[in-house]
């Protein structure tokens, strides 16, 4: 088992996996880490679908063209979930507040599911597995995915996590420096200096992309990310959420 420092600081996104199955004791460890995730109110507003069916993984690959979905041994789908508490409230004749009609309710579920996914990532890394977070599962065709996964009202996909025995060791991606990530007591007020640091980081990413192993590109950081943002403006997530029972009004 790897130590916490190695698990967190040496983590990379792995997209190619061996055919070898993940030992059940390793999956049990990941399950326990996920179950112990801190959540809002201890409401545990999340669930996870663990996919080991190869045919289903192939179907999700066809939807997304994300090869890690078909090569991984296990695919965990992290969900925002108010269905479970709604069921018990109904059983006990309790009134379910309209939390799913609020942006805070949506945010709570996303935060809980995201924290749970990070618990799984760290546990997987510690156990020597490779992992890859697949956000495209959330946006590629959310209505169809909800149908495939048989999601009830009050539940929606937040992110997928591919897991497996790694077949590759990708280079560690450069991240923003401490000075750009951490602000002391209030948000930084020196925009000009911040821009200088961002420009320097942009060049570091460009150099990394041009020299990394396993395939190079001429991408920088800012233009590449803005292109993702441009694509994201066309997603119909609000409509999807309404179809899943989230009639967001405030």
mmCIF file of C-alpha atoms in Angstrom:
data_model
loop_
_atom_site.group_PDB
_atom_site.id
_atom_site.type_symbol
_atom_site.label_atom_id
_atom_site.label_comp_id
_atom_site.label_asym_id
_atom_site.label_seq_id
_atom_site.Cartn_x
_atom_site.Cartn_y
_atom_site.Cartn_z
ATOM 1 C CA UNK A 1 0.000 0.000 0.000
ATOM 2 C CA UNK A 2 1.417 3.400 -1.005
ATOM 3 C CA UNK A 3 1.651 6.174 1.589
ATOM 4 C CA UNK A 4 -0.609 9.251 1.487
ATOM 5 C CA UNK A 5 2.103 11.550 0.115
ATOM 6 C CA UNK A 6 2.865 9.274 -2.822
ATOM 7 C CA UNK A 7 -0.812 8.607 -3.483
ATOM 8 C CA UNK A 8 -1.656 12.309 -3.684
ATOM 9 C CA UNK A 9 1.450 13.892 -5.199
ATOM 10 C CA UNK A 10 2.353 11.240 -7.783
ATOM 11 C CA UNK A 11 -1.196 10.751 -9.111
ATOM 12 C CA UNK A 12 -1.601 10.793 -12.884
ATOM 13 C CA UNK A 13 -4.558 10.082 -15.178
ATOM 14 C CA UNK A 14 -4.215 6.547 -16.555
ATOM 15 C CA UNK A 15 -6.152 5.574 -19.697
ATOM 16 C CA UNK A 16 -4.592 2.203 -20.560
ATOM 17 C CA UNK A 17 -5.052 -0.802 -18.283
ATOM 18 C CA UNK A 18 -4.025 -4.438 -18.041
ATOM 19 C CA UNK A 19 -6.699 -7.118 -18.494
ATOM 20 C CA UNK A 20 -6.034 -8.360 -14.977
ATOM 21 C CA UNK A 21 -9.005 -8.052 -12.625
ATOM 22 C CA UNK A 22 -8.883 -5.804 -9.579
ATOM 23 C CA UNK A 23 -8.735 -7.963 -6.418
ATOM 24 C CA UNK A 24 -11.998 -7.921 -4.463
ATOM 25 C CA UNK A 25 -10.204 -6.833 -1.293
ATOM 26 C CA UNK A 26 -8.977 -3.754 -3.163
ATOM 27 C CA UNK A 27 -12.506 -2.909 -4.296
ATOM 28 C CA UNK A 28 -13.731 -3.434 -0.729
ATOM 29 C CA UNK A 29 -11.117 -0.930 0.453
ATOM 30 C CA UNK A 30 -12.257 1.601 -2.155
ATOM 31 C CA UNK A 31 -15.896 1.039 -1.149
ATOM 32 C CA UNK A 32 -15.078 1.722 2.506
ATOM 33 C CA UNK A 33 -13.139 4.883 1.614
ATOM 34 C CA UNK A 34 -16.102 6.133 -0.424
ATOM 35 C CA UNK A 35 -18.587 5.259 2.324
ATOM 36 C CA UNK A 36 -16.540 7.288 4.838
ATOM 37 C CA UNK A 37 -16.599 10.452 2.691
ATOM 38 C CA UNK A 38 -17.553 13.681 4.504
ATOM 39 C CA UNK A 39 -20.873 15.019 3.168
ATOM 40 C CA UNK A 40 -23.210 17.958 3.693
ATOM 41 C CA UNK A 41 -25.264 17.478 6.909
ATOM 42 C CA UNK A 42 -24.111 13.836 6.824
ATOM 43 C CA UNK A 43 -26.986 13.559 4.372
ATOM 44 C CA UNK A 44 -24.792 11.476 2.037
ATOM 45 C CA UNK A 45 -26.460 12.913 -1.056
ATOM 46 C CA UNK A 46 -24.644 10.601 -3.455
ATOM 47 C CA UNK A 47 -24.578 7.050 -4.781
ATOM 48 C CA UNK A 48 -22.178 5.082 -6.975
ATOM 49 C CA UNK A 49 -22.878 2.634 -9.795
ATOM 50 C CA UNK A 50 -20.046 0.089 -10.087
ATOM 51 C CA UNK A 51 -19.890 -1.245 -13.649
ATOM 52 C CA UNK A 52 -18.009 -4.452 -14.413
ATOM 53 C CA UNK A 53 -20.148 -5.542 -17.380
ATOM 54 C CA UNK A 54 -17.913 -5.334 -20.469
ATOM 55 C CA UNK A 55 -20.823 -4.970 -22.875
ATOM 56 C CA UNK A 56 -22.104 -1.964 -20.936
ATOM 57 C CA UNK A 57 -18.613 -0.430 -20.825
ATOM 58 C CA UNK A 58 -18.360 -0.893 -24.596
ATOM 59 C CA UNK A 59 -21.705 0.871 -25.026
ATOM 60 C CA UNK A 60 -20.487 3.831 -22.961
ATOM 61 C CA UNK A 61 -17.282 3.881 -24.999
ATOM 62 C CA UNK A 62 -19.334 4.091 -28.206
ATOM 63 C CA UNK A 63 -21.184 7.086 -26.753
ATOM 64 C CA UNK A 64 -18.073 8.972 -25.664
ATOM 65 C CA UNK A 65 -15.108 7.643 -27.672
ATOM 66 C CA UNK A 66 -13.211 7.588 -24.362
ATOM 67 C CA UNK A 67 -11.065 4.448 -24.648
ATOM 68 C CA UNK A 68 -10.504 4.159 -20.899
ATOM 69 C CA UNK A 69 -14.179 3.275 -20.471
ATOM 70 C CA UNK A 70 -13.755 -0.020 -22.334
ATOM 71 C CA UNK A 71 -10.223 -0.876 -21.193
ATOM 72 C CA UNK A 72 -10.758 -0.287 -17.476
ATOM 73 C CA UNK A 73 -11.613 -3.218 -15.238
ATOM 74 C CA UNK A 74 -14.190 -1.287 -13.186
ATOM 75 C CA UNK A 75 -16.069 1.901 -13.969
ATOM 76 C CA UNK A 76 -17.566 3.822 -11.060
ATOM 77 C CA UNK A 77 -20.330 6.320 -11.898
ATOM 78 C CA UNK A 78 -20.766 8.916 -9.158
ATOM 79 C CA UNK A 79 -24.282 10.296 -8.801
ATOM 80 C CA UNK A 80 -26.010 13.119 -7.002
ATOM 81 C CA UNK A 81 -28.833 11.317 -5.216
ATOM 82 C CA UNK A 82 -31.904 12.610 -3.373
ATOM 83 C CA UNK A 83 -33.960 9.536 -4.258
ATOM 84 C CA UNK A 84 -32.895 7.495 -1.245
ATOM 85 C CA UNK A 85 -33.897 10.033 1.369
ATOM 86 C CA UNK A 86 -37.115 10.765 -0.541
ATOM 87 C CA UNK A 87 -38.082 7.099 -0.355
ATOM 88 C CA UNK A 88 -37.582 6.926 3.408
ATOM 89 C CA UNK A 89 -39.345 10.260 3.956
ATOM 90 C CA UNK A 90 -42.353 8.922 2.056
ATOM 91 C CA UNK A 91 -42.306 5.694 4.064
ATOM 92 C CA UNK A 92 -42.319 7.665 7.334
ATOM 93 C CA UNK A 93 -44.951 10.160 6.107
ATOM 94 C CA UNK A 94 -42.482 13.036 6.245
ATOM 95 C CA UNK A 95 -42.596 16.023 3.898
ATOM 96 C CA UNK A 96 -39.662 16.187 1.500
ATOM 97 C CA UNK A 97 -38.631 19.856 1.144
ATOM 98 C CA UNK A 98 -38.110 21.188 -2.382
ATOM 99 C CA UNK A 99 -34.331 20.982 -2.100
ATOM 100 C CA UNK A 100 -34.023 19.742 -5.696
ATOM 101 C CA UNK A 101 -35.659 22.959 -6.890
ATOM 102 C CA UNK A 102 -32.741 25.025 -5.583
ATOM 103 C CA UNK A 103 -29.244 25.662 -6.892
ATOM 104 C CA UNK A 104 -27.932 24.884 -3.418
ATOM 105 C CA UNK A 105 -29.553 21.459 -3.599
ATOM 106 C CA UNK A 106 -27.883 20.781 -6.940
ATOM 107 C CA UNK A 107 -24.572 22.023 -5.569
ATOM 108 C CA UNK A 108 -24.797 19.860 -2.442
ATOM 109 C CA UNK A 109 -25.242 16.685 -4.477
ATOM 110 C CA UNK A 110 -22.398 17.579 -6.822
ATOM 111 C CA UNK A 111 -20.067 18.356 -3.919
ATOM 112 C CA UNK A 112 -20.910 15.126 -2.095
ATOM 113 C CA UNK A 113 -20.431 12.996 -5.219
ATOM 114 C CA UNK A 114 -17.179 14.782 -6.058
ATOM 115 C CA UNK A 115 -15.773 14.286 -2.564
ATOM 116 C CA UNK A 116 -16.735 10.611 -2.777
ATOM 117 C CA UNK A 117 -14.956 10.300 -6.106
ATOM 118 C CA UNK A 118 -11.787 11.845 -4.681
ATOM 119 C CA UNK A 119 -11.938 9.363 -1.801
ATOM 120 C CA UNK A 120 -12.032 6.598 -4.425
ATOM 121 C CA UNK A 121 -9.150 8.143 -6.381
ATOM 122 C CA UNK A 122 -6.884 8.330 -3.332
ATOM 123 C CA UNK A 123 -7.793 4.813 -2.205
ATOM 124 C CA UNK A 124 -7.179 3.458 -5.713
ATOM 125 C CA UNK A 125 -3.817 5.207 -5.958
ATOM 126 C CA UNK A 126 -2.783 3.900 -2.547
ATOM 127 C CA UNK A 127 -3.674 0.375 -3.677
ATOM 128 C CA UNK A 128 -1.512 0.690 -6.800
ATOM 129 C CA UNK A 129 -4.345 1.099 -9.300
ATOM 130 C CA UNK A 130 -4.561 3.562 -12.159
ATOM 131 C CA UNK A 131 -7.561 5.857 -12.395
ATOM 132 C CA UNK A 132 -9.095 8.405 -14.717
ATOM 133 C CA UNK A 133 -11.961 10.818 -14.021
ATOM 134 C CA UNK A 134 -14.336 10.990 -17.006
ATOM 135 C CA UNK A 135 -16.474 14.117 -16.888
ATOM 136 C CA UNK A 136 -17.697 13.641 -20.457
ATOM 137 C CA UNK A 137 -20.102 10.979 -19.204
ATOM 138 C CA UNK A 138 -22.047 13.813 -17.565
ATOM 139 C CA UNK A 139 -22.516 15.777 -20.773
ATOM 140 C CA UNK A 140 -22.268 13.539 -23.847
ATOM 141 C CA UNK A 141 -25.932 12.420 -23.832
ATOM 142 C CA UNK A 142 -27.282 12.766 -20.298
ATOM 143 C CA UNK A 143 -30.833 11.698 -21.100
ATOM 144 C CA UNK A 144 -29.724 8.488 -22.784
ATOM 145 C CA UNK A 145 -27.231 7.737 -20.021
ATOM 146 C CA UNK A 146 -29.951 8.202 -17.395
ATOM 147 C CA UNK A 147 -32.048 5.687 -19.322
ATOM 148 C CA UNK A 148 -29.193 3.181 -19.669
ATOM 149 C CA UNK A 149 -28.354 3.418 -15.956
ATOM 150 C CA UNK A 150 -32.061 3.406 -14.989
ATOM 151 C CA UNK A 151 -31.735 6.546 -12.889
ATOM 152 C CA UNK A 152 -34.857 7.523 -10.923
ATOM 153 C CA UNK A 153 -36.015 11.093 -10.342
ATOM 154 C CA UNK A 154 -33.732 12.995 -7.997
ATOM 155 C CA UNK A 155 -30.592 11.323 -9.363
ATOM 156 C CA UNK A 156 -28.110 12.509 -12.000
ATOM 157 C CA UNK A 157 -24.589 11.664 -13.135
ATOM 158 C CA UNK A 158 -21.772 13.849 -11.793
ATOM 159 C CA UNK A 159 -18.679 12.026 -13.076
ATOM 160 C CA UNK A 160 -17.251 8.648 -13.988
ATOM 161 C CA UNK A 161 -14.075 7.058 -12.636
ATOM 162 C CA UNK A 162 -12.224 4.388 -14.616
ATOM 163 C CA UNK A 163 -10.127 1.979 -12.519
ATOM 164 C CA UNK A 164 -7.675 -0.750 -13.422
ATOM 165 C CA UNK A 165 -4.176 -2.179 -13.191
ATOM 166 C CA UNK A 166 -2.121 0.477 -15.038
ATOM 167 C CA UNK A 167 -0.474 -0.410 -18.346
ATOM 168 C CA UNK A 168 1.143 3.019 -18.636
ATOM 169 C CA UNK A 169 2.874 5.557 -16.428
ATOM 170 C CA UNK A 170 1.989 8.994 -17.849
ATOM 171 C CA UNK A 171 4.173 11.998 -17.143
ATOM 172 C CA UNK A 172 3.031 14.123 -14.210
ATOM 173 C CA UNK A 173 1.141 17.146 -15.544
ATOM 174 C CA UNK A 174 2.274 20.579 -14.366
ATOM 175 C CA UNK A 175 -0.284 22.269 -12.129
ATOM 176 C CA UNK A 176 -0.678 25.930 -11.191
ATOM 177 C CA UNK A 177 1.871 27.054 -8.576
ATOM 178 C CA UNK A 178 0.987 27.642 -4.941
ATOM 179 C CA UNK A 179 0.880 31.415 -5.465
ATOM 180 C CA UNK A 180 -2.017 31.038 -7.930
ATOM 181 C CA UNK A 181 -3.932 28.400 -5.997
ATOM 182 C CA UNK A 182 -3.737 29.733 -2.443
ATOM 183 C CA UNK A 183 -4.829 33.234 -1.402
ATOM 184 C CA UNK A 184 -4.161 34.535 2.093
ATOM 185 C CA UNK A 185 -7.120 35.966 4.044
ATOM 186 C CA UNK A 186 -8.703 37.446 0.892
ATOM 187 C CA UNK A 187 -8.511 37.047 -2.878
ATOM 188 C CA UNK A 188 -5.366 38.497 -4.444
ATOM 189 C CA UNK A 189 -5.585 42.103 -5.592
ATOM 190 C CA UNK A 190 -2.478 42.227 -7.821
ATOM 191 C CA UNK A 191 -4.009 41.348 -11.205
ATOM 192 C CA UNK A 192 -0.957 42.386 -13.224
ATOM 193 C CA UNK A 193 1.344 40.137 -11.196
ATOM 194 C CA UNK A 194 -1.186 37.316 -11.368
ATOM 195 C CA UNK A 195 -1.327 37.607 -15.147
ATOM 196 C CA UNK A 196 2.475 37.348 -15.295
ATOM 197 C CA UNK A 197 2.365 34.148 -13.251
ATOM 198 C CA UNK A 198 -0.466 32.779 -15.407
ATOM 199 C CA UNK A 199 1.513 33.529 -18.572
ATOM 200 C CA UNK A 200 4.498 31.678 -17.126
ATOM 201 C CA UNK A 201 2.302 28.706 -16.269
ATOM 202 C CA UNK A 202 0.790 28.790 -19.758
ATOM 203 C CA UNK A 203 4.286 28.414 -21.228
ATOM 204 C CA UNK A 204 5.108 25.556 -18.854
ATOM 205 C CA UNK A 205 2.009 23.676 -20.012
ATOM 206 C CA UNK A 206 2.841 24.369 -23.651
ATOM 207 C CA UNK A 207 6.348 22.960 -23.161
ATOM 208 C CA UNK A 208 4.961 19.918 -21.340
ATOM 209 C CA UNK A 209 2.491 19.176 -24.142
ATOM 210 C CA UNK A 210 5.253 19.500 -26.752
ATOM 211 C CA UNK A 211 7.663 17.156 -24.979
ATOM 212 C CA UNK A 212 5.583 14.654 -22.971
ATOM 213 C CA UNK A 213 5.776 10.928 -23.594
ATOM 214 C CA UNK A 214 2.878 9.088 -25.184
ATOM 215 C CA UNK A 215 1.864 11.755 -27.708
ATOM 216 C CA UNK A 216 2.607 15.449 -28.070
ATOM 217 C CA UNK A 217 0.646 18.540 -29.127
ATOM 218 C CA UNK A 218 1.091 22.293 -29.527
ATOM 219 C CA UNK A 219 -1.650 23.093 -26.982
ATOM 220 C CA UNK A 220 -1.093 25.789 -24.426
ATOM 221 C CA UNK A 221 -3.247 26.014 -21.289
ATOM 222 C CA UNK A 222 -5.561 28.977 -21.712
ATOM 223 C CA UNK A 223 -6.699 28.582 -25.337
ATOM 224 C CA UNK A 224 -7.125 24.837 -24.899
ATOM 225 C CA UNK A 225 -9.329 25.257 -21.814
ATOM 226 C CA UNK A 226 -11.350 28.069 -23.409
ATOM 227 C CA UNK A 227 -12.108 25.695 -26.267
ATOM 228 C CA UNK A 228 -13.575 23.257 -23.750
ATOM 229 C CA UNK A 229 -15.625 26.099 -22.251
ATOM 230 C CA UNK A 230 -16.941 26.957 -25.725
ATOM 231 C CA UNK A 231 -18.146 23.402 -26.234
ATOM 232 C CA UNK A 232 -19.693 23.391 -22.754
ATOM 233 C CA UNK A 233 -21.911 26.382 -23.595
ATOM 234 C CA UNK A 234 -23.901 24.095 -25.894
ATOM 235 C CA UNK A 235 -24.693 21.414 -23.312
ATOM 236 C CA UNK A 236 -28.371 21.184 -22.331
ATOM 237 C CA UNK A 237 -27.766 20.319 -18.689
ATOM 238 C CA UNK A 238 -30.589 22.429 -17.261
ATOM 239 C CA UNK A 239 -33.139 20.594 -19.386
ATOM 240 C CA UNK A 240 -31.645 17.267 -18.351
ATOM 241 C CA UNK A 241 -31.828 18.194 -14.676
ATOM 242 C CA UNK A 242 -35.483 19.135 -15.063
ATOM 243 C CA UNK A 243 -36.124 15.751 -16.696
ATOM 244 C CA UNK A 244 -34.529 14.158 -13.617
ATOM 245 C CA UNK A 245 -36.851 16.039 -11.266
ATOM 246 C CA UNK A 246 -34.756 19.130 -10.531
ATOM 247 C CA UNK A 247 -37.092 22.066 -11.261
ATOM 248 C CA UNK A 248 -34.549 24.729 -10.338
ATOM 249 C CA UNK A 249 -36.164 28.071 -9.472
ATOM 250 C CA UNK A 250 -33.739 29.687 -7.028
#
